[in-house]
CSV table of C-alpha atoms in Angstrom, one decimal:
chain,number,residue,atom,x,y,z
A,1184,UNK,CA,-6.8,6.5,35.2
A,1185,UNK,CA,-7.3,8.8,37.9
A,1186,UNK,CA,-5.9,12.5,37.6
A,1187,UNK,CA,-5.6,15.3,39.9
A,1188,UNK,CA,-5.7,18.4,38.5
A,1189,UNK,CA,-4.7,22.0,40.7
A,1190,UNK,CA,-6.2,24.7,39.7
A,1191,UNK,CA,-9.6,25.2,39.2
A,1192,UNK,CA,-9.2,28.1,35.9
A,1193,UNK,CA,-9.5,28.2,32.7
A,1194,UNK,CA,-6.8,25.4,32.4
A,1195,UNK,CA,-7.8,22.9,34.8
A,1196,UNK,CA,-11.4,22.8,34.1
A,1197,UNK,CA,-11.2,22.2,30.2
A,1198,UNK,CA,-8.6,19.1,31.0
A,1199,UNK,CA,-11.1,17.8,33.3
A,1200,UNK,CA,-14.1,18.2,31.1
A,1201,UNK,CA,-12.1,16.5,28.2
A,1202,UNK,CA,-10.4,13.7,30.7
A,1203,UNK,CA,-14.0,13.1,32.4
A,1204,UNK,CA,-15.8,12.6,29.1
A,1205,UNK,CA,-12.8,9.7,27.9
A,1206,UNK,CA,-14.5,8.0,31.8
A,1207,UNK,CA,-11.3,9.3,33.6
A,1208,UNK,CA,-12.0,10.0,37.2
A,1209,UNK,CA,-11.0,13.2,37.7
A,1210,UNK,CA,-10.9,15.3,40.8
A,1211,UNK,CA,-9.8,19.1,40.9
A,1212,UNK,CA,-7.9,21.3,43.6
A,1213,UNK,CA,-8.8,25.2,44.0
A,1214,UNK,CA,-7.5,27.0,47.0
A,1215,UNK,CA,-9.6,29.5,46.1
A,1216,UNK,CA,-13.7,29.4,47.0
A,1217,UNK,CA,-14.3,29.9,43.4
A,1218,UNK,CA,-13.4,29.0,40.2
A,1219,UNK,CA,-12.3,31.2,37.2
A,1220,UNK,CA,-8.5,31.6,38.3
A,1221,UNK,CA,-7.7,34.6,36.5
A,1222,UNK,CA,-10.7,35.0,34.7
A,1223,UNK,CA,-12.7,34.4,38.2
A,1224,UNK,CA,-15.5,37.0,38.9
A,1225,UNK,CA,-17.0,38.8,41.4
A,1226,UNK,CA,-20.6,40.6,42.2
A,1227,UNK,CA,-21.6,44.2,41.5
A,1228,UNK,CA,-25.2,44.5,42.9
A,1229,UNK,CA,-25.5,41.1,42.0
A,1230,UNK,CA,-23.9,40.6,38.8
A,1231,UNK,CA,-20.9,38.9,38.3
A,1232,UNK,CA,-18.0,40.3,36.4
A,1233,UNK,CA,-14.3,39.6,36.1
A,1234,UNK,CA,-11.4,40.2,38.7
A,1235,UNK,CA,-9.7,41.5,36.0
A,1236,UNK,CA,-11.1,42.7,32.7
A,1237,UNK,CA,-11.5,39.7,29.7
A,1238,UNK,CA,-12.4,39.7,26.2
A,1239,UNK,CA,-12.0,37.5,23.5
A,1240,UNK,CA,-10.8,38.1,20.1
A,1241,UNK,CA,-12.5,36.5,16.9
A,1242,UNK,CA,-9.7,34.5,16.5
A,1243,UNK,CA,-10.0,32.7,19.4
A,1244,UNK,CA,-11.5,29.7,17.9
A,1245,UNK,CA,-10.4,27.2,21.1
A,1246,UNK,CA,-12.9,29.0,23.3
A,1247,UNK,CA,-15.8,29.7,20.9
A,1248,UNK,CA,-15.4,26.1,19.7
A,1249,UNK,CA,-15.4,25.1,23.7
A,1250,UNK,CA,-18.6,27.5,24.1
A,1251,UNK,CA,-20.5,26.1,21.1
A,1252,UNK,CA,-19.6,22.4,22.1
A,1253,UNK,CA,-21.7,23.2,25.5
A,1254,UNK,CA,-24.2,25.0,23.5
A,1255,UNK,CA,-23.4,28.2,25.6
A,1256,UNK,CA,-22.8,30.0,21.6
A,1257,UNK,CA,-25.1,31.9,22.4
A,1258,UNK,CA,-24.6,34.1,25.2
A,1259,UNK,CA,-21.0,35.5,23.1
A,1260,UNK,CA,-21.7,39.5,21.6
A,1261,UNK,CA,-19.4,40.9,19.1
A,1262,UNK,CA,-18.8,44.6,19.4
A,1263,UNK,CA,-16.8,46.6,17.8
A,1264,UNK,CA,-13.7,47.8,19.9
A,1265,UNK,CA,-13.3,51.7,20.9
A,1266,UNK,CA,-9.6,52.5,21.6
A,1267,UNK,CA,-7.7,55.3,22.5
A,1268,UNK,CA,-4.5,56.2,23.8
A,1269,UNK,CA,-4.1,59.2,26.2
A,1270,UNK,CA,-0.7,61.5,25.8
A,1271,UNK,CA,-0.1,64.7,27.5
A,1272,UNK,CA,-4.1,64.9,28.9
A,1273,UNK,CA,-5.6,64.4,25.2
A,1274,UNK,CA,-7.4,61.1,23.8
A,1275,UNK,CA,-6.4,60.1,20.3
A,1276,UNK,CA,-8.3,57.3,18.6
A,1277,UNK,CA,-7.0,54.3,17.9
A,1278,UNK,CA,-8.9,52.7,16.7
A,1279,UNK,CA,-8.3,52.3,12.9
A,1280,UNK,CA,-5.1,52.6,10.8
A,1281,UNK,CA,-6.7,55.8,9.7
A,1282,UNK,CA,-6.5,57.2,13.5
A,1283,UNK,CA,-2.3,56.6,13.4
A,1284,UNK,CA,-2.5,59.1,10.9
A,1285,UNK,CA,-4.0,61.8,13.3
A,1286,UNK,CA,-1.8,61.1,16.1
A,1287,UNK,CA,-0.5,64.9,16.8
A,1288,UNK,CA,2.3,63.9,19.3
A,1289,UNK,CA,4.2,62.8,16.8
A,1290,UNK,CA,5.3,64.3,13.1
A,1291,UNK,CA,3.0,63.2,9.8
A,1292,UNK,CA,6.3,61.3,8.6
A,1293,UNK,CA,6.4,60.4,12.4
A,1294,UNK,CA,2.8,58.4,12.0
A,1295,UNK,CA,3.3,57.0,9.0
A,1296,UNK,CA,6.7,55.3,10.5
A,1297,UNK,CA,4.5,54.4,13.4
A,1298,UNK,CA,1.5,53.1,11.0
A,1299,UNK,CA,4.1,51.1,8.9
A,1300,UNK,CA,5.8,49.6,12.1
A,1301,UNK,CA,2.5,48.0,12.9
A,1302,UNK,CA,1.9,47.1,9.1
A,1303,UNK,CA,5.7,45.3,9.0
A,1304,UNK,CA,4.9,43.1,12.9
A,1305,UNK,CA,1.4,42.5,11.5
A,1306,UNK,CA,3.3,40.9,7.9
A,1307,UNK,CA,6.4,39.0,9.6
A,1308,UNK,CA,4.9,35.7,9.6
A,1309,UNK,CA,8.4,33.9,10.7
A,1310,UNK,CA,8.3,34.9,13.9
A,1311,UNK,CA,11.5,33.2,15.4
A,1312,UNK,CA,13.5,35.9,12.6
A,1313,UNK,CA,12.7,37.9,15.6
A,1314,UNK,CA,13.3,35.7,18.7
A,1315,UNK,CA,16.6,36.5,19.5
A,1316,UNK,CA,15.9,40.3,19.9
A,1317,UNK,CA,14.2,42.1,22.2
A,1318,UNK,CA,11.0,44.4,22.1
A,1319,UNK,CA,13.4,47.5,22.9
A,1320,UNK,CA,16.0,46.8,20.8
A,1321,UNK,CA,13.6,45.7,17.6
A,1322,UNK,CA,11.4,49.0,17.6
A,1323,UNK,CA,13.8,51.5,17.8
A,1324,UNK,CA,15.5,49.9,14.8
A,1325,UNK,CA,12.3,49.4,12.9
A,1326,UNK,CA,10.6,52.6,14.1
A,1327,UNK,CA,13.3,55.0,15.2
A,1328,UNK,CA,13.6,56.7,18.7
A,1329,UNK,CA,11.4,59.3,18.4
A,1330,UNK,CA,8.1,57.1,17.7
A,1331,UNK,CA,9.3,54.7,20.2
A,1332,UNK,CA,9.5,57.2,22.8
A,1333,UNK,CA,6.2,58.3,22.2
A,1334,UNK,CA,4.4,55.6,21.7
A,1335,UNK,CA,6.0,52.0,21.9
A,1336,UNK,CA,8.1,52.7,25.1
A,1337,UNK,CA,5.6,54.3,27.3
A,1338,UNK,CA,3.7,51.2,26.9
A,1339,UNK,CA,6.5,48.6,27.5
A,1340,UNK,CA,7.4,50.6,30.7
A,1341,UNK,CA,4.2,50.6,31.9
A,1342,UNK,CA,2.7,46.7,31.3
A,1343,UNK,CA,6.7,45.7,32.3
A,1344,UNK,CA,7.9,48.4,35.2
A,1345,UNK,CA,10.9,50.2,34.7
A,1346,UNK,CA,12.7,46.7,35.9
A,1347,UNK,CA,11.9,44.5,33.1
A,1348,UNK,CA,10.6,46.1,30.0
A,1349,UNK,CA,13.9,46.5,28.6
A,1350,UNK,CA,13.8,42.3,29.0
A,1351,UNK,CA,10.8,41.6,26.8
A,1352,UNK,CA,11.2,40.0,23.6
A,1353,UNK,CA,10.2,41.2,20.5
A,1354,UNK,CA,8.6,38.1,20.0
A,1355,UNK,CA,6.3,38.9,22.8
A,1356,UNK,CA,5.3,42.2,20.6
A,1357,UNK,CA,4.3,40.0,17.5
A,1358,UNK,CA,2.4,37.6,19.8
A,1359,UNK,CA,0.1,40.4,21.3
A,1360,UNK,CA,-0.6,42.5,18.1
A,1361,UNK,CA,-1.2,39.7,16.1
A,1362,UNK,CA,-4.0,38.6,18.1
A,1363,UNK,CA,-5.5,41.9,17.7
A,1364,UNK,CA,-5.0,42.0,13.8
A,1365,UNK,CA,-6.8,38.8,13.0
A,1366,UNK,CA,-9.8,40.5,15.5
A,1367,UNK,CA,-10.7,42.5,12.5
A,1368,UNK,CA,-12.0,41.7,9.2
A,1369,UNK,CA,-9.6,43.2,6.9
A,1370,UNK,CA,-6.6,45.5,8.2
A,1371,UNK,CA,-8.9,49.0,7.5
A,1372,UNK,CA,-11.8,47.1,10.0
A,1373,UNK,CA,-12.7,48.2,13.4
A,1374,UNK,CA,-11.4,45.2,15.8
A,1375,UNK,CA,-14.4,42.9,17.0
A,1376,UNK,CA,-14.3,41.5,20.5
A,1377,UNK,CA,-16.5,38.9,22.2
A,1378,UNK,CA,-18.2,38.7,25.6
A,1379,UNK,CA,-20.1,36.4,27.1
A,1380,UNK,CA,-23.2,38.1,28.4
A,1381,UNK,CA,-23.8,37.2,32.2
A,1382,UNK,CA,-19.7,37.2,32.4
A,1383,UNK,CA,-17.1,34.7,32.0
A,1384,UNK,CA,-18.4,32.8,35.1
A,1385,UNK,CA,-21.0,31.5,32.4
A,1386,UNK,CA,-18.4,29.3,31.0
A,1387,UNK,CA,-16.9,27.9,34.2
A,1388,UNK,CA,-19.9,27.3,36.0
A,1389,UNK,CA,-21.3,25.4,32.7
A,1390,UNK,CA,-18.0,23.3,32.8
A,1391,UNK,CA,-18.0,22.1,36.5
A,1392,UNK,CA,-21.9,21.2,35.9
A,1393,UNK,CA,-20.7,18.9,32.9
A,1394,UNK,CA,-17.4,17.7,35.0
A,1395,UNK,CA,-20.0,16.6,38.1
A,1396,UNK,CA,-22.3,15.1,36.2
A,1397,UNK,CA,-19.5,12.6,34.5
A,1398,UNK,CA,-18.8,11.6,38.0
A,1399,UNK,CA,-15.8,14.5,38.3
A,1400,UNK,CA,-15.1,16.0,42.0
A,1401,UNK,CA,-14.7,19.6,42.2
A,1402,UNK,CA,-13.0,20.9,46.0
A,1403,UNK,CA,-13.0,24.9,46.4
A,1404,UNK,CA,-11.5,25.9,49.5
A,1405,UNK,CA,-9.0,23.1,49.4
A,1406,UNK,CA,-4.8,23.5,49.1
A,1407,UNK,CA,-2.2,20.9,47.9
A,1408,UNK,CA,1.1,20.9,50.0
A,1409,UNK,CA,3.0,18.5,48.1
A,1410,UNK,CA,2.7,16.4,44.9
A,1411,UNK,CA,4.7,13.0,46.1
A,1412,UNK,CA,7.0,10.9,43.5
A,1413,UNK,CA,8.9,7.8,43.5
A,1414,UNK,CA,11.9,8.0,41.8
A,1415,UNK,CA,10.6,7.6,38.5
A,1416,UNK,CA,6.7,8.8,38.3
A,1417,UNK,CA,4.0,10.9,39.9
A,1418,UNK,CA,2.3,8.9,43.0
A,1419,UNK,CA,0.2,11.7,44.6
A,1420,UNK,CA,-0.9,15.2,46.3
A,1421,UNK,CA,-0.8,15.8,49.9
A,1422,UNK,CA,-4.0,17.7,50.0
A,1423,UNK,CA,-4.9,20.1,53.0
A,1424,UNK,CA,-8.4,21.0,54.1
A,1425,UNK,CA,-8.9,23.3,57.2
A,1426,UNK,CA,-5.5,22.4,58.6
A,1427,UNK,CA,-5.7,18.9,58.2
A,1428,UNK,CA,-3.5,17.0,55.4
A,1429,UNK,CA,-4.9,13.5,53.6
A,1430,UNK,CA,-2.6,11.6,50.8
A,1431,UNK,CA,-4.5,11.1,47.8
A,1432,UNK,CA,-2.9,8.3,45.2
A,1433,UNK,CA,-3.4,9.5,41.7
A,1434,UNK,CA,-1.9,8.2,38.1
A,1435,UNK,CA,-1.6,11.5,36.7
A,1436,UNK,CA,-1.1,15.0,38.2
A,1437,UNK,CA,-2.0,18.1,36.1
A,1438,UNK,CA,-0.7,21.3,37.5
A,1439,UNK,CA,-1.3,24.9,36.5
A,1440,UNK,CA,0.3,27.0,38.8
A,1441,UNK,CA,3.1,29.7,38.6
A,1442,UNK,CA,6.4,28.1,37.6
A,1443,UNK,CA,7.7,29.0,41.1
A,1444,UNK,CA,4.9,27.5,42.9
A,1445,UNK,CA,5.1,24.0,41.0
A,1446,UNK,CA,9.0,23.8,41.9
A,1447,UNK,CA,8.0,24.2,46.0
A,1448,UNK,CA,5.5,22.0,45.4
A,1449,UNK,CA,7.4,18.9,43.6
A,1450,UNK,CA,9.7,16.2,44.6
A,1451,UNK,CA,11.9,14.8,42.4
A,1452,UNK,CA,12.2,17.6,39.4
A,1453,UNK,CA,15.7,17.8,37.8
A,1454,UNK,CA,17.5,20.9,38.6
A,1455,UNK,CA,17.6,21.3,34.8
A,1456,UNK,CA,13.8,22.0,35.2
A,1457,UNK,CA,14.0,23.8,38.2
A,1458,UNK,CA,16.3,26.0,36.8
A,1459,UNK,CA,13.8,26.6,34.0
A,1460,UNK,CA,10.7,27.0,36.3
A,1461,UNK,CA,13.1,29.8,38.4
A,1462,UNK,CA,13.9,31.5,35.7
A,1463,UNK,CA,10.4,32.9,35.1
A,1464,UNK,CA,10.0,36.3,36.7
A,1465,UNK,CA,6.1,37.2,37.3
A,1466,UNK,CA,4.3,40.2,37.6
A,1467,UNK,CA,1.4,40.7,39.4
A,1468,UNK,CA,-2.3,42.5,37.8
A,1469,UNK,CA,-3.7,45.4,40.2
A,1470,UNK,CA,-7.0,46.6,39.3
A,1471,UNK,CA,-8.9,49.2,41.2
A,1472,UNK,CA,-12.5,48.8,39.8
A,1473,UNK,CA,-14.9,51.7,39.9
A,1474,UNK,CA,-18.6,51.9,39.9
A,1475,UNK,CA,-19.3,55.2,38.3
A,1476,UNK,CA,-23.0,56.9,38.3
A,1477,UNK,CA,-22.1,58.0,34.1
A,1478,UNK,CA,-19.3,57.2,31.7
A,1479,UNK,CA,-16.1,58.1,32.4
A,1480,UNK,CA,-15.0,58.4,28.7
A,1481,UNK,CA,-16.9,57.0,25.6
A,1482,UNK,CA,-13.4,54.6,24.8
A,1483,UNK,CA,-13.3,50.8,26.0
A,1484,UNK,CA,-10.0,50.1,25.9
A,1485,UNK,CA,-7.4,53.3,26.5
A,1486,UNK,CA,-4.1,52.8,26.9
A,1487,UNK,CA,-1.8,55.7,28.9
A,1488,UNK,CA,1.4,56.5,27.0
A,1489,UNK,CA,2.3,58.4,30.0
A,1490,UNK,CA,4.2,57.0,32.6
A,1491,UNK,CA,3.8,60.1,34.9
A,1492,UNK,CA,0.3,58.5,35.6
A,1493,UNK,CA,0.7,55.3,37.6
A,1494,UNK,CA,-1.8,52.8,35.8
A,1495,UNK,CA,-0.9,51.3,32.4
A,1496,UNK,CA,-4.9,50.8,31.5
A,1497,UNK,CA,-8.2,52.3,31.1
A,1498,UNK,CA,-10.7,49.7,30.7
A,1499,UNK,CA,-14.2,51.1,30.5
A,1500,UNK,CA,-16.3,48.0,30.5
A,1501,UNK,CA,-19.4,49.0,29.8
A,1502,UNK,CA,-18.4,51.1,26.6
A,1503,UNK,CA,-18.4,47.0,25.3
A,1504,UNK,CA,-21.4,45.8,27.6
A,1505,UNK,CA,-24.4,48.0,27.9
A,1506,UNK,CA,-24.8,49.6,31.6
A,1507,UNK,CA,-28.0,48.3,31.8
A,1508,UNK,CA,-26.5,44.9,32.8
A,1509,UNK,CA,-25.8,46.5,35.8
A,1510,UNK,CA,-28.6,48.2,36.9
A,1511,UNK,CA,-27.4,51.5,34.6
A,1512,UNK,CA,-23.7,51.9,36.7
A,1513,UNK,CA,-21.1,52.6,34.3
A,1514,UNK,CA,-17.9,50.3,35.4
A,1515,UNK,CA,-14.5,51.1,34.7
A,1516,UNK,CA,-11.1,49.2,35.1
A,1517,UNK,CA,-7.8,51.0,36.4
A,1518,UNK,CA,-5.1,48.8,35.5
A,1519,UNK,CA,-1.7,47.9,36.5
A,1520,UNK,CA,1.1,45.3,36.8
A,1521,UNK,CA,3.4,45.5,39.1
A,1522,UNK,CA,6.4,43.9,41.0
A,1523,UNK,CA,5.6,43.2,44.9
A,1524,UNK,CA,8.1,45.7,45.6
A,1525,UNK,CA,6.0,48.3,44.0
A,1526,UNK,CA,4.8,50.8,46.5
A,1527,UNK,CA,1.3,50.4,44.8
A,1528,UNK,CA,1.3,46.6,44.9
A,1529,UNK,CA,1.1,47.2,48.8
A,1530,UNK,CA,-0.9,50.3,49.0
A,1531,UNK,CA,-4.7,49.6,50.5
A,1532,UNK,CA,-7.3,50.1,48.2
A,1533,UNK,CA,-8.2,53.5,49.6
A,1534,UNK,CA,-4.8,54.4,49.2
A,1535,UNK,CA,-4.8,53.4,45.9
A,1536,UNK,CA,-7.5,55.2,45.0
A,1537,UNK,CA,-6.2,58.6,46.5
A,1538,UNK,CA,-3.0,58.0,44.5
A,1539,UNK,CA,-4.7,57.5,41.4
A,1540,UNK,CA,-7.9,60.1,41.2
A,1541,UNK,CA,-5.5,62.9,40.0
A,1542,UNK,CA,-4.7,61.3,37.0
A,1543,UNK,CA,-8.6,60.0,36.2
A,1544,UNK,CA,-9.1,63.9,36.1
A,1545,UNK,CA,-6.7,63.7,33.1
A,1546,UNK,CA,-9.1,61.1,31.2
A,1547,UNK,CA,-11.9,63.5,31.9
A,1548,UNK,CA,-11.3,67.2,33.5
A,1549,UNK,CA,-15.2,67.0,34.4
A,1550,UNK,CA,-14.6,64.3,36.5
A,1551,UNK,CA,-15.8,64.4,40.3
A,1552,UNK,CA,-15.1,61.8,43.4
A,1553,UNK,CA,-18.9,61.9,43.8
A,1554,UNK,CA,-19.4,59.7,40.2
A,1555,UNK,CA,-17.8,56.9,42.7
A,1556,UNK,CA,-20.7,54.9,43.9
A,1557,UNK,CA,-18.5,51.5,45.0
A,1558,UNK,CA,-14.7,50.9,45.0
A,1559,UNK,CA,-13.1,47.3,44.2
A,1560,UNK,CA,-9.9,46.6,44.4
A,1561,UNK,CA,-8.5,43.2,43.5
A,1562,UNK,CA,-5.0,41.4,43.3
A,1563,UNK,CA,-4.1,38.9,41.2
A,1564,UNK,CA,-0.3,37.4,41.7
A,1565,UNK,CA,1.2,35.5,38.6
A,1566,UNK,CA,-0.9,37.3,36.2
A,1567,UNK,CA,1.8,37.8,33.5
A,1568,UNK,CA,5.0,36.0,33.2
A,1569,UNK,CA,7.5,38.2,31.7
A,1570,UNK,CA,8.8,36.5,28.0
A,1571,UNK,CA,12.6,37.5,27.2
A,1572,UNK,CA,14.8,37.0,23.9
A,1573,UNK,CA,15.2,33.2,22.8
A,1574,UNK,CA,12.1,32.1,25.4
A,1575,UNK,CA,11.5,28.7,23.0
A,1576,UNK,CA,15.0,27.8,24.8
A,1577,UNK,CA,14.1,29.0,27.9
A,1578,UNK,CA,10.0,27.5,28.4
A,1579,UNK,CA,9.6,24.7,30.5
A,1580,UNK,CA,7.7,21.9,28.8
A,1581,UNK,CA,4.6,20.5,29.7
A,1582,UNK,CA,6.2,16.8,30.1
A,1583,UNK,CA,8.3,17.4,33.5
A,1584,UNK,CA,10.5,14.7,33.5
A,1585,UNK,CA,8.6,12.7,35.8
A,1586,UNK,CA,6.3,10.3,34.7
A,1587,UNK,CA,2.3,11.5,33.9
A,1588,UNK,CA,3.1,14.6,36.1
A,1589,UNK,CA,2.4,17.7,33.9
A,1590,UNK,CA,2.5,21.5,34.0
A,1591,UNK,CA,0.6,23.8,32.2
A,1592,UNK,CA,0.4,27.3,33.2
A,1593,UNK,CA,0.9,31.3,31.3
A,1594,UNK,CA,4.6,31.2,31.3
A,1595,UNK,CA,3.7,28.2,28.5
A,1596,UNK,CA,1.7,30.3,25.7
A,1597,UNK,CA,4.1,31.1,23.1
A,1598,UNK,CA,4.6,33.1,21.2
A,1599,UNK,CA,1.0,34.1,22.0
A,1600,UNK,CA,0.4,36.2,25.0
A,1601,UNK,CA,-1.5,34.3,27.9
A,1602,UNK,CA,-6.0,34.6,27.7
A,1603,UNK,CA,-8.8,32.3,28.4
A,1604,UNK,CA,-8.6,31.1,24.4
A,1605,UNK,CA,-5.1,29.7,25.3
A,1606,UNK,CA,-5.6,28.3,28.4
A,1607,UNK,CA,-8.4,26.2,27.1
A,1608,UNK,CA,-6.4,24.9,24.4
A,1609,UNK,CA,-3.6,24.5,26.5
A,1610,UNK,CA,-5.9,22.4,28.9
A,1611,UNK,CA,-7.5,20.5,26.2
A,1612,UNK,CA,-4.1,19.6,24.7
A,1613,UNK,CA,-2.6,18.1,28.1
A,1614,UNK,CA,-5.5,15.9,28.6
A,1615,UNK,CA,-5.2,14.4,25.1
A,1616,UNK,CA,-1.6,14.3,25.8
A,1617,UNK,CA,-1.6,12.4,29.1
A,1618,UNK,CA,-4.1,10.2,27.8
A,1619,UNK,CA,-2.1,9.1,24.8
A,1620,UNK,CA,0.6,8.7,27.7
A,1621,UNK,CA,-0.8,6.8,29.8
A,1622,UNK,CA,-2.0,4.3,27.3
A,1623,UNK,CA,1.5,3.6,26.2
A,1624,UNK,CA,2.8,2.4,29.4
């Protein structure tokens, strides 16, 4: 059969590799001049990194599996984690359960309600006993208001904006921490992370050499318009190149956009779907990247449980990766997801960075504007679909309701929380599935 595919992430690229090694002819669609989607990179004298900072977890056995498969195995280092969580201009550790314990904002019997909150989400195996609730709802129940208002809420408001945290589900919650718990060895462990030294862009770049070589087409730079439909099945993409627009006949159509995007793009979908697919609300990752001349902190990952400072995240990425993969600058992440009406979605990135340096003086009193040696700033829209109460009702499937046309995108990870590991499985698992299809008709 032949199958277009739009998108050239994560998603896209392991459906292609699987479809062009059954002898599908396959040929992908990326607007973009690069591939990666999300997990796409960028240089910094030289080397690539990420858009937007990416790990993987020891549990993430679709990707390691993936990388071992294209004897890339190799390149992965586990690390152990360093976290921290800044309140009121202190760092606490968190990095073990131990560190709860020492977490002075809040009263001994305080922590150990905290400590035993994450102990009872990391234990609850059912997860749908928790569907119907949301986040907000859940921990105050289970942890009481004063440990959710120092702790659990400051982080919901600030991954979710003051406009949708109170909508996340609880399930959400369970999907996220679990991932982290089954990162460690036993529950007292440090948490072990994976990175693929010389950067994601490794992976991909592996994958469209495999996908070319089994006769695959690749097209950067290029846009669909419209995926066409009779009135029962898939038929094509109007694909546009420089202005101009070509039909291209295809069997099977593999999308992995936003939700939103797929329903402007498609003819033919029931307004039942539709409905679905517009009842997704997205929020969009903002990451001001900084090229320091020394460590900002010694933490990788600290998270701000205050909402007075505008970014959710601290990612210091070369707390996990040594400096001296890039040239001895220290690199650190300022992170943020926001709604476009946001008046830091639409700042400019200098702007951006004159809101934010206060606050970096609050991670570090020492710290100086001249540390800066380069400033990044990077967008990326649809990063993180927001997941209410009862979202198993509410996901669109896969199968669209048209014949061998197929979405796969974030808002379809449940009840895990959206990463490379599930976009690859999610990939891998449409491609058998249009296969097995196909052959039936």
């Amino acid at each position: 059969m032949r199958v277009g595919i739009i998108g050239g992430g994560a998603t896209g690229l392991s459906a292609a590799y699987d479809l062009a090694k059954l002898g599908h002819r396959v040929s992908i669609y990326e607007k973009n001049d690069f591939l990666g989607g999300h997990a796409s990179t960028f240089n910094i004298n030289g080397t690539p990194i990420e858009r937007g900072y990416h790990h993987w977890f020891t549990s993430d056995n679709s990707v390691i599996e993936l990388c071992e498969e294209l004897d890339i195995g190799d390149v992965i280092r586990w690390i152990p984690s360093t976290v921290g969580t800044l309140y009121d201009n202190h760092i606490y550790d968190f990095v073990t359960p131990w560190d709860l314990l020492r977490y002075k904002p809040l009263s001994l019997q305080n922590r150990i309600k905290l400590g035993l909150s994450s102990l009872k989400i990391q234990r609850l195996k059912n997860w749908k006993s928790i569907e119907s609730e949301t986040a907000v709802k859940w921990l105050k129940n289970n942890v009481g208001i004063q440990v959710y208002e120092a702790f659990w809420g400051p982080m919901l408001r600030g991954k979710f904006g003051e406009a949708h945290y109170e909508e996340v589900g609880m399930a959400w919650v369970w999907g996220k921490m679990n991932t982290r718990f089954a990162s460690r060895k036993h529950p007292l462990s440090k948490e072990l992370l994976g990175y693929p030294i010389g950067s994601f862009k490794k992976l991909f770049d592996v994958l469209a050499e495999k996908i070319t070589a089994m006769h695959g087409e690749i097209n950067l730079s290029t846009g669909v318009s419209q995926i066409t439909t009779d009135a029962e099945q898939v038929t094509g993409m109007k694909i546009e190149v420089d202005g101009r627009i070509t039909h291209e006949k295809f069997d099977v159509v593999i999308a992995s956009t936003p939700s939103h995007i797929f329903d402007a793009l498609t003819d033919g979908l029931s307004e039942d779907y539709s409905q679905k697919l517009h009842g997704i609300p997205y929020m969009s990752a903002v990451l001001l990247i900084l090229t320091l001349d020394r460590p900002l902190s010694d933490k990788y990952w600290l998270n701000i449980a205050d909402r007075k400072i505008p970014f959710v995240g601290v990612i210091e990425h070369t707390n996990l990766i040594d400096a001296s993969h890039y040239g001895g600058n220290h690199i650190v992440y300022l992170s943020n997801y926001l709604t476009r009406d946001s008046k830091y979605y639409s700042m400019s990135q200098d702007e951006l960075l004159n809101a934010y340096i206060p606050h970096i003086a609050k991670i570090n009193p020492q710290f100086d504007k001249k540390w800066i040696r380069e400033v990044h700033h990077h967008k990326i829209d649809g990063a993180q679909p927001i997941i209410g109460p009862n979202y198993s009702d509410k996901m669109p499937s896969h199968d669209t309701g048209i014949k061998h046309l197929y979405l796969a995108n974030t808002s379809q990870i449940y009840p895990e929380d959206r990463g490379t590991n599930y976009s690859v499985k999610m990939g891998r698992d449409i491609a058998q599935l249009a296969t097995t299809n196909f052959s039936s008709t």
